mmCIF file of C-alpha atoms in Angstrom:
data_model
loop_
_atom_site.group_PDB
_atom_site.id
_atom_site.type_symbol
_atom_site.label_atom_id
_atom_site.label_comp_id
_atom_site.label_asym_id
_atom_site.label_seq_id
_atom_site.Cartn_x
_atom_site.Cartn_y
_atom_site.Cartn_z
ATOM 1 C CA MET A 1 31.668 27.463 -44.426
ATOM 2 C CA SER A 2 32.760 24.965 -41.798
ATOM 3 C CA ARG A 3 31.277 26.939 -38.938
ATOM 4 C CA LEU A 4 27.995 27.295 -40.992
ATOM 5 C CA LEU A 5 27.851 23.604 -41.174
ATOM 6 C CA SER A 6 28.943 22.923 -37.829
ATOM 7 C CA PHE A 7 25.994 24.965 -36.454
ATOM 8 C CA GLY A 8 23.711 23.341 -39.106
ATOM 9 C CA SER A 9 24.732 19.934 -37.774
ATOM 10 C CA PHE A 10 24.050 21.463 -33.952
ATOM 11 C CA VAL A 11 20.675 22.502 -35.136
ATOM 12 C CA ALA A 12 19.998 19.197 -36.781
ATOM 13 C CA VAL A 13 21.075 17.425 -33.511
ATOM 14 C CA LEU A 14 18.663 19.546 -31.397
ATOM 15 C CA VAL A 15 15.753 18.668 -34.001
ATOM 16 C CA LEU A 16 16.578 15.196 -33.783
ATOM 17 C CA TYR A 17 16.171 14.927 -29.930
ATOM 18 C CA GLY A 18 13.062 16.977 -30.150
ATOM 19 C CA VAL A 19 11.472 14.887 -32.942
ATOM 20 C CA LEU A 20 12.419 11.473 -31.410
ATOM 21 C CA GLY A 21 11.807 12.364 -27.932
ATOM 22 C CA ILE A 22 15.326 11.465 -26.639
ATOM 23 C CA SER A 23 15.724 12.584 -23.042
ATOM 24 C CA GLY A 24 18.693 15.041 -22.566
ATOM 25 C CA LEU A 25 19.705 18.544 -23.270
ATOM 26 C CA ALA A 26 17.039 20.959 -22.585
ATOM 27 C CA THR A 27 14.646 18.213 -21.349
ATOM 28 C CA ALA A 28 16.273 16.479 -18.543
ATOM 29 C CA ASP A 29 17.044 19.375 -16.100
ATOM 30 C CA ASN A 30 13.705 21.065 -16.034
ATOM 31 C CA TYR A 31 11.544 17.928 -14.660
ATOM 32 C CA PRO A 32 9.402 18.441 -13.208
ATOM 33 C CA SER A 33 8.226 21.828 -14.658
ATOM 34 C CA LYS A 34 4.325 21.074 -13.816
ATOM 35 C CA PRO A 35 2.494 19.800 -10.691
ATOM 36 C CA ILE A 36 2.934 15.951 -10.360
ATOM 37 C CA THR A 37 -0.589 13.722 -9.822
ATOM 38 C CA PHE A 38 -0.270 11.272 -7.573
ATOM 39 C CA VAL A 39 -3.094 8.511 -7.626
ATOM 40 C CA ASP A 40 -4.220 6.905 -4.568
ATOM 41 C CA PRO A 41 -6.722 4.083 -4.731
ATOM 42 C CA THR A 42 -8.292 4.634 -1.503
ATOM 43 C CA THR A 43 -10.695 7.529 -0.179
ATOM 44 C CA ALA A 44 -9.974 10.742 1.159
ATOM 45 C CA GLY A 45 -9.580 10.632 5.132
ATOM 46 C CA SER A 46 -8.902 6.840 5.141
ATOM 47 C CA GLY A 47 -6.112 5.441 7.210
ATOM 48 C CA ALA A 48 -4.375 4.323 4.096
ATOM 49 C CA ALA A 49 -4.807 7.869 2.497
ATOM 50 C CA ARG A 50 -2.923 9.319 5.540
ATOM 51 C CA TRP A 51 0.393 8.098 3.885
ATOM 52 C CA SER A 52 -0.225 9.682 0.713
ATOM 53 C CA GLU A 53 -1.180 12.990 2.403
ATOM 54 C CA VAL A 54 2.147 12.995 4.359
ATOM 55 C CA PHE A 55 4.216 12.885 1.085
ATOM 56 C CA ALA A 56 2.026 15.259 -0.941
ATOM 57 C CA GLN A 57 1.974 17.681 1.746
ATOM 58 C CA HIS A 58 5.965 17.665 2.493
ATOM 59 C CA ILE A 59 7.444 16.747 -0.918
ATOM 60 C CA GLN A 60 7.239 20.080 -2.822
ATOM 61 C CA PRO A 61 10.496 21.535 -1.545
ATOM 62 C CA TYR A 62 12.386 18.332 -2.823
ATOM 63 C CA LEU A 63 10.607 18.218 -6.308
ATOM 64 C CA GLY A 64 10.135 21.911 -6.789
ATOM 65 C CA GLN A 65 6.725 21.188 -7.859
ATOM 66 C CA PRO A 66 3.625 20.339 -5.708
ATOM 67 C CA MET A 67 2.274 16.528 -5.588
ATOM 68 C CA GLU A 68 -1.406 16.715 -5.858
ATOM 69 C CA ILE A 69 -3.456 13.634 -4.910
ATOM 70 C CA THR A 70 -6.099 12.014 -6.921
ATOM 71 C CA PHE A 71 -8.205 9.671 -5.130
ATOM 72 C CA LYS A 72 -9.316 6.671 -7.587
ATOM 73 C CA PRO A 73 -11.149 3.855 -5.138
ATOM 74 C CA GLY A 74 -12.903 1.814 -7.923
ATOM 75 C CA GLY A 75 -12.413 -1.664 -8.535
ATOM 76 C CA ALA A 76 -9.966 -2.889 -6.087
ATOM 77 C CA ALA A 77 -6.952 -0.525 -7.593
ATOM 78 C CA ASN A 78 -8.270 -1.081 -11.174
ATOM 79 C CA ALA A 79 -9.293 2.406 -11.502
ATOM 80 C CA GLU A 80 -6.051 3.633 -10.405
ATOM 81 C CA ALA A 81 -4.141 1.376 -12.625
ATOM 82 C CA VAL A 82 -6.121 2.377 -15.553
ATOM 83 C CA TYR A 83 -5.876 6.029 -14.810
ATOM 84 C CA ILE A 84 -1.821 5.899 -14.829
ATOM 85 C CA ASN A 85 -1.937 3.784 -17.925
ATOM 86 C CA GLN A 86 -4.144 6.518 -19.926
ATOM 87 C CA HIS A 87 -1.543 9.214 -19.239
ATOM 88 C CA PRO A 88 2.179 9.432 -20.907
ATOM 89 C CA ALA A 89 5.082 7.601 -19.127
ATOM 90 C CA ASP A 90 6.826 10.985 -18.206
ATOM 91 C CA GLY A 91 6.693 10.967 -14.456
ATOM 92 C CA TYR A 92 3.823 13.318 -14.191
ATOM 93 C CA THR A 93 1.162 10.740 -13.372
ATOM 94 C CA ILE A 94 2.642 8.346 -10.722
ATOM 95 C CA GLY A 95 0.663 5.939 -8.285
ATOM 96 C CA LYS A 96 0.737 4.411 -4.932
ATOM 97 C CA ALA A 97 2.312 0.784 -5.017
ATOM 98 C CA PHE A 98 1.309 -1.549 -2.255
ATOM 99 C CA GLY A 99 1.305 -5.226 -1.053
ATOM 100 C CA SER A 100 -2.673 -6.026 -1.983
ATOM 101 C CA LEU A 101 -2.099 -5.046 -5.575
ATOM 102 C CA ALA A 102 -0.292 -8.367 -5.856
ATOM 103 C CA GLY A 103 -3.748 -9.747 -5.128
ATOM 104 C CA TYR A 104 -6.012 -7.254 -6.725
ATOM 105 C CA MET A 105 -3.947 -7.651 -10.239
ATOM 106 C CA ASN A 106 -5.355 -11.422 -10.133
ATOM 107 C CA LEU A 107 -8.815 -10.332 -9.938
ATOM 108 C CA PRO A 108 -10.963 -10.637 -13.447
ATOM 109 C CA GLY A 109 -11.760 -7.122 -13.393
ATOM 110 C CA PHE A 110 -8.033 -5.637 -13.463
ATOM 111 C CA LYS A 111 -7.722 -4.667 -16.794
ATOM 112 C CA PRO A 112 -4.180 -3.230 -17.407
ATOM 113 C CA HIS A 113 -1.202 -5.622 -17.673
ATOM 114 C CA PRO A 114 0.526 -5.954 -14.526
ATOM 115 C CA GLU A 115 4.045 -5.481 -16.419
ATOM 116 C CA ASP A 116 2.803 -1.971 -17.453
ATOM 117 C CA PHE A 117 4.202 -0.765 -14.188
ATOM 118 C CA ILE A 118 7.294 -0.197 -12.419
ATOM 119 C CA VAL A 119 7.613 -0.096 -8.773
ATOM 120 C CA ILE A 120 10.064 2.470 -8.051
ATOM 121 C CA LEU A 121 10.491 2.654 -4.153
ATOM 122 C CA ARG A 122 9.013 1.198 -1.033
ATOM 123 C CA THR A 123 8.808 3.445 2.342
ATOM 124 C CA ASP A 124 7.175 1.013 5.143
ATOM 125 C CA LYS A 125 5.249 -2.162 6.035
ATOM 126 C CA GLN A 126 1.896 -1.607 7.630
ATOM 127 C CA LEU A 127 0.704 -4.176 10.621
ATOM 128 C CA PHE A 128 -2.901 -4.784 11.285
ATOM 129 C CA ALA A 129 -4.905 -5.651 14.382
ATOM 130 C CA LEU A 130 -8.212 -7.312 15.314
ATOM 131 C CA GLY A 131 -10.127 -5.226 17.304
ATOM 132 C CA VAL A 132 -13.639 -5.502 18.981
ATOM 133 C CA LEU A 133 -15.777 -3.353 21.343
ATOM 134 C CA ALA A 134 -14.849 -3.135 24.856
ATOM 135 C CA SER A 135 -18.190 -4.719 25.937
ATOM 136 C CA SER A 136 -17.627 -7.682 23.519
ATOM 137 C CA PRO A 137 -17.626 -11.148 25.113
ATOM 138 C CA PHE A 138 -14.715 -11.820 23.321
ATOM 139 C CA LYS A 139 -12.090 -11.051 25.664
ATOM 140 C CA SER A 140 -9.178 -12.690 23.916
ATOM 141 C CA ILE A 141 -8.308 -14.141 20.421
ATOM 142 C CA LYS A 142 -8.699 -17.641 22.302
ATOM 143 C CA ASP A 143 -12.524 -16.806 22.920
ATOM 144 C CA VAL A 144 -12.925 -15.792 19.150
ATOM 145 C CA VAL A 145 -11.407 -18.904 18.017
ATOM 146 C CA ASN A 146 -13.618 -21.258 20.375
ATOM 147 C CA TYR A 147 -16.733 -19.482 19.285
ATOM 148 C CA ALA A 148 -15.836 -19.962 15.686
ATOM 149 C CA LYS A 149 -15.176 -23.460 16.037
ATOM 150 C CA GLN A 150 -18.555 -23.879 17.390
ATOM 151 C CA HIS A 151 -20.418 -21.729 14.843
ATOM 152 C CA PRO A 152 -18.151 -22.475 11.603
ATOM 153 C CA GLY A 153 -18.511 -19.576 9.032
ATOM 154 C CA LYS A 154 -21.008 -17.613 11.224
ATOM 155 C CA LEU A 155 -18.550 -15.218 13.099
ATOM 156 C CA ALA A 156 -18.642 -12.009 10.867
ATOM 157 C CA VAL A 157 -14.901 -10.484 10.520
ATOM 158 C CA GLY A 158 -14.661 -7.282 8.377
ATOM 159 C CA ALA A 159 -11.842 -6.039 6.408
ATOM 160 C CA THR A 160 -10.586 -4.484 3.111
ATOM 161 C CA LYS A 161 -11.618 -5.912 -0.090
ATOM 162 C CA VAL A 162 -11.508 -9.319 -1.686
ATOM 163 C CA GLY A 163 -7.841 -10.045 -2.555
ATOM 164 C CA SER A 164 -6.362 -7.833 -0.269
ATOM 165 C CA VAL A 165 -3.557 -8.447 2.356
ATOM 166 C CA HIS A 166 -6.239 -7.934 4.862
ATOM 167 C CA GLN A 167 -7.962 -10.961 3.626
ATOM 168 C CA ARG A 168 -5.007 -12.741 3.289
ATOM 169 C CA HIS A 169 -4.183 -12.288 7.065
ATOM 170 C CA ILE A 170 -7.821 -13.465 7.893
ATOM 171 C CA ILE A 171 -7.343 -16.458 5.840
ATOM 172 C CA ASN A 172 -3.981 -17.476 7.246
ATOM 173 C CA PHE A 173 -4.966 -17.080 10.747
ATOM 174 C CA GLU A 174 -8.075 -19.178 9.801
ATOM 175 C CA ASP A 175 -5.929 -22.058 8.570
ATOM 176 C CA ALA A 176 -3.633 -21.633 11.538
ATOM 177 C CA ALA A 177 -6.393 -21.999 14.222
ATOM 178 C CA GLY A 178 -8.636 -24.360 12.246
ATOM 179 C CA ILE A 179 -11.646 -21.900 11.976
ATOM 180 C CA GLN A 180 -13.842 -20.077 9.380
ATOM 181 C CA PHE A 181 -15.180 -16.736 9.626
ATOM 182 C CA LYS A 182 -17.770 -14.768 7.619
ATOM 183 C CA TYR A 183 -15.624 -12.432 5.588
ATOM 184 C CA ILE A 184 -17.209 -8.960 5.310
ATOM 185 C CA PRO A 185 -15.212 -6.878 2.778
ATOM 186 C CA TYR A 186 -15.006 -3.306 3.201
ATOM 187 C CA LYS A 187 -13.857 -0.352 0.942
ATOM 188 C CA GLY A 188 -11.655 0.959 3.828
ATOM 189 C CA SER A 189 -10.293 0.254 7.249
ATOM 190 C CA GLY A 190 -11.732 3.410 8.266
ATOM 191 C CA ASP A 191 -15.462 1.983 7.736
ATOM 192 C CA VAL A 192 -14.579 -1.288 9.468
ATOM 193 C CA VAL A 193 -13.629 0.780 12.879
ATOM 194 C CA LYS A 194 -16.724 2.841 12.453
ATOM 195 C CA ASP A 195 -19.069 -0.383 12.144
ATOM 196 C CA VAL A 196 -17.071 -2.360 15.229
ATOM 197 C CA LEU A 197 -17.611 0.984 16.985
ATOM 198 C CA GLY A 198 -21.327 1.080 16.254
ATOM 199 C CA GLY A 199 -21.974 -2.331 17.114
ATOM 200 C CA PHE A 200 -22.840 -3.415 13.629
ATOM 201 C CA LEU A 201 -19.664 -5.899 13.224
ATOM 202 C CA PRO A 202 -18.315 -8.148 15.892
ATOM 203 C CA ILE A 203 -14.813 -8.055 14.775
ATOM 204 C CA GLY A 204 -12.612 -5.921 12.124
ATOM 205 C CA LEU A 205 -9.240 -5.624 10.954
ATOM 206 C CA ALA A 206 -7.550 -2.357 10.761
ATOM 207 C CA GLN A 207 -4.513 -0.392 11.344
ATOM 208 C CA PRO A 208 -3.437 -0.153 15.400
ATOM 209 C CA GLY A 209 -3.209 3.615 14.692
ATOM 210 C CA LEU A 210 -6.925 3.658 14.170
ATOM 211 C CA TRP A 211 -7.702 1.476 17.176
ATOM 212 C CA LEU A 212 -5.201 2.810 19.632
ATOM 213 C CA PRO A 213 -7.138 6.167 20.200
ATOM 214 C CA LEU A 214 -10.406 4.224 20.892
ATOM 215 C CA ALA A 215 -8.650 1.574 23.100
ATOM 216 C CA LYS A 216 -7.378 4.444 25.352
ATOM 217 C CA ALA A 217 -10.609 5.891 25.704
ATOM 218 C CA GLY A 218 -12.045 2.555 26.806
ATOM 219 C CA LYS A 219 -14.347 1.829 23.593
ATOM 220 C CA VAL A 220 -12.131 -0.865 22.014
ATOM 221 C CA ARG A 221 -9.936 -3.838 22.565
ATOM 222 C CA MET A 222 -7.144 -5.010 20.048
ATOM 223 C CA LEU A 223 -7.194 -8.956 20.331
ATOM 224 C CA VAL A 224 -4.215 -9.812 18.413
ATOM 225 C CA LEU A 225 -1.727 -7.948 16.075
ATOM 226 C CA PHE A 226 -0.797 -9.750 12.766
ATOM 227 C CA ASN A 227 3.124 -9.861 12.948
ATOM 228 C CA GLU A 228 5.713 -12.104 14.001
ATOM 229 C CA ASN A 229 6.656 -10.379 17.195
ATOM 230 C CA ARG A 230 4.996 -7.883 19.587
ATOM 231 C CA ILE A 231 6.147 -4.334 18.899
ATOM 232 C CA LYS A 232 7.493 -1.714 21.205
ATOM 233 C CA ALA A 233 4.253 0.804 20.530
ATOM 234 C CA LEU A 234 1.804 -1.853 21.679
ATOM 235 C CA PRO A 235 3.646 -3.961 24.123
ATOM 236 C CA ASP A 236 0.314 -5.294 25.579
ATOM 237 C CA VAL A 237 -1.360 -6.497 22.287
ATOM 238 C CA PRO A 238 -0.496 -10.220 21.830
ATOM 239 C CA VAL A 239 0.562 -11.969 18.379
ATOM 240 C CA PRO A 240 -0.619 -15.363 16.973
ATOM 241 C CA SER A 241 2.537 -17.197 18.083
ATOM 242 C CA ASP A 242 1.351 -16.018 21.735
ATOM 243 C CA PHE A 243 -1.253 -18.427 21.345
ATOM 244 C CA GLY A 244 0.771 -21.260 19.571
ATOM 245 C CA TYR A 245 -0.349 -20.116 16.093
ATOM 246 C CA LYS A 246 2.960 -19.890 14.075
ATOM 247 C CA TYR A 247 2.821 -19.299 10.300
ATOM 248 C CA GLU A 248 4.236 -17.009 7.610
ATOM 249 C CA PHE A 249 2.851 -13.574 7.294
ATOM 250 C CA THR A 250 2.291 -11.789 4.215
ATOM 251 C CA HIS A 251 2.623 -7.994 4.998
ATOM 252 C CA GLN A 252 1.084 -4.821 3.618
ATOM 253 C CA TRP A 253 3.772 -2.267 2.613
ATOM 254 C CA TYR A 254 3.553 1.186 0.679
ATOM 255 C CA GLY A 255 5.322 2.772 -1.895
ATOM 256 C CA ALA A 256 5.157 4.193 -5.608
ATOM 257 C CA MET A 257 4.969 3.157 -9.083
ATOM 258 C CA VAL A 258 5.377 4.685 -12.216
ATOM 259 C CA LYS A 259 4.088 3.665 -16.181
ATOM 260 C CA LYS A 260 6.436 1.709 -17.629
ATOM 261 C CA GLY A 261 8.860 3.693 -20.032
ATOM 262 C CA THR A 262 9.405 6.681 -17.561
ATOM 263 C CA PRO A 263 12.740 7.821 -18.241
ATOM 264 C CA PRO A 264 15.003 6.783 -15.669
ATOM 265 C CA ASP A 265 16.400 10.351 -14.895
ATOM 266 C CA ARG A 266 13.059 11.220 -14.087
ATOM 267 C CA ILE A 267 12.407 8.270 -11.648
ATOM 268 C CA LYS A 268 15.704 8.797 -9.886
ATOM 269 C CA LYS A 269 14.274 12.695 -8.975
ATOM 270 C CA LEU A 270 11.112 10.992 -7.564
ATOM 271 C CA GLN A 271 13.120 8.481 -5.800
ATOM 272 C CA ALA A 272 15.423 11.340 -4.103
ATOM 273 C CA ALA A 273 12.756 13.429 -3.355
ATOM 274 C CA PHE A 274 10.483 10.452 -1.568
ATOM 275 C CA HIS A 275 13.596 9.623 0.307
ATOM 276 C CA LYS A 276 14.064 13.284 1.608
ATOM 277 C CA VAL A 277 10.649 13.279 2.932
ATOM 278 C CA VAL A 278 11.440 9.656 4.669
ATOM 279 C CA GLU A 279 14.329 11.320 6.371
ATOM 280 C CA SER A 280 12.084 14.392 7.636
ATOM 281 C CA GLU A 281 10.616 15.247 10.765
ATOM 282 C CA ALA A 282 7.213 15.070 9.338
ATOM 283 C CA TYR A 283 7.744 11.509 8.420
ATOM 284 C CA LYS A 284 9.161 10.750 11.825
ATOM 285 C CA GLN A 285 5.946 12.288 13.250
ATOM 286 C CA TYR A 286 3.791 10.328 11.066
ATOM 287 C CA LEU A 287 5.628 7.006 12.334
ATOM 288 C CA ALA A 288 5.043 8.235 15.861
ATOM 289 C CA ALA A 289 1.277 8.652 15.487
ATOM 290 C CA ASN A 290 0.871 5.362 13.514
ATOM 291 C CA PRO A 291 1.980 2.302 15.777
ATOM 292 C CA GLY A 292 2.358 -0.693 13.316
ATOM 293 C CA VAL A 293 4.015 1.382 10.468
ATOM 294 C CA GLU A 294 7.790 0.252 10.334
ATOM 295 C CA PRO A 295 10.148 1.819 7.884
ATOM 296 C CA ILE A 296 11.626 -0.403 5.331
ATOM 297 C CA TRP A 297 12.726 2.059 2.665
ATOM 298 C CA SER A 298 14.253 0.710 -0.615
ATOM 299 C CA ASP A 299 14.706 2.322 -3.968
ATOM 300 C CA ASP A 300 15.895 -1.027 -5.871
ATOM 301 C CA GLN A 301 13.137 -0.879 -8.603
ATOM 302 C CA VAL A 302 14.285 -3.903 -10.357
ATOM 303 C CA LYS A 303 14.103 -5.601 -7.103
ATOM 304 C CA LEU A 304 10.697 -4.238 -5.835
ATOM 305 C CA THR A 305 9.328 -4.875 -9.317
ATOM 306 C CA LYS A 306 10.327 -8.629 -9.183
ATOM 307 C CA GLU A 307 9.102 -8.883 -5.532
ATOM 308 C CA LEU A 308 5.639 -7.594 -6.733
ATOM 309 C CA ALA A 309 5.487 -9.975 -9.847
ATOM 310 C CA LYS A 310 6.485 -13.070 -7.310
ATOM 311 C CA SER A 311 4.061 -11.979 -4.709
ATOM 312 C CA ARG A 312 1.457 -11.734 -7.428
ATOM 313 C CA GLY A 313 1.856 -15.710 -8.404
ATOM 314 C CA GLU A 314 1.774 -16.340 -4.635
ATOM 315 C CA PHE A 315 -1.443 -14.478 -4.069
ATOM 316 C CA ARG A 316 -2.867 -16.472 -7.355
ATOM 317 C CA ALA A 317 -2.199 -19.632 -5.855
ATOM 318 C CA TYR A 318 -3.872 -18.652 -2.608
ATOM 319 C CA MET A 319 -6.950 -16.938 -4.006
ATOM 320 C CA LYS A 320 -7.325 -20.021 -6.001
ATOM 321 C CA SER A 321 -7.268 -22.338 -3.185
ATOM 322 C CA ALA A 322 -9.679 -20.304 -1.311
ATOM 323 C CA GLY A 323 -12.073 -20.376 -4.220
ATOM 324 C CA LEU A 324 -11.655 -16.207 -4.669
ATOM 325 C CA ILE A 325 -10.695 -17.027 -8.463
ATOM 326 C CA LYS A 326 -10.797 -19.420 -11.007
#
């Protein structure tokens, strides 16, 4: 009889785990048992999308399942956040976390609550440079500053969406140089480069990796890299401090986030798989092909999530001062 009771108790425990959804026993070890959806707020083929593609292409051996990208470019990351929020917090729908998210979360159109998400890892920071056509009369950033001082608010500069790190780069430089541009928001940096190359935009902000092939072909020129120091990959591209402009930078970074409530054991498996890709030859090749991308790995999800919340407040203050939000 005691053996029957013990077996019955064991069955009861199994039922309890199933009904309450408590992780453990049969559920913890088989994750993931199906493909994982990775939500990217940009568009396929963009410079930012390349980061997602690298991980999607190389993470399967470490996860045991493929990771499939779903592009949701609408509403300055709002479409991405809404999509993740509409799915269970089970680790099967994750999204791209990035520096500009701190600004986008302050926009009136951002629907989910910012605290609905946990940043689980960060892989690198992304630098940006101002570029012009090789035939442009602007031979250096000093030429740009002089023209902008003589024509306040007239010189068009294109970069990614309102509230982005890209726009903050522009505003910070405007403040440091005492000038004002005419800001033209784009959906992505790829379109910025296309319009500069086509002669439709006098100055654009984009990743050095997008400018460099065109610069080597003699078609464009990078005027300034928004960073504290020059980098080894671009020794001839100056930084603001070379011209006497010294101020604090807010850099773009890339990583991954999940919906709050995702089981910790599943988060750990995702972190471990992403880290394996970061250590892989494929990621090293990605870094080599994209000057201006600098690895800054972290999987301290508590610290990263707190940093996003802090950055959100900093963005809110600057966006209010710039008249971008009320």
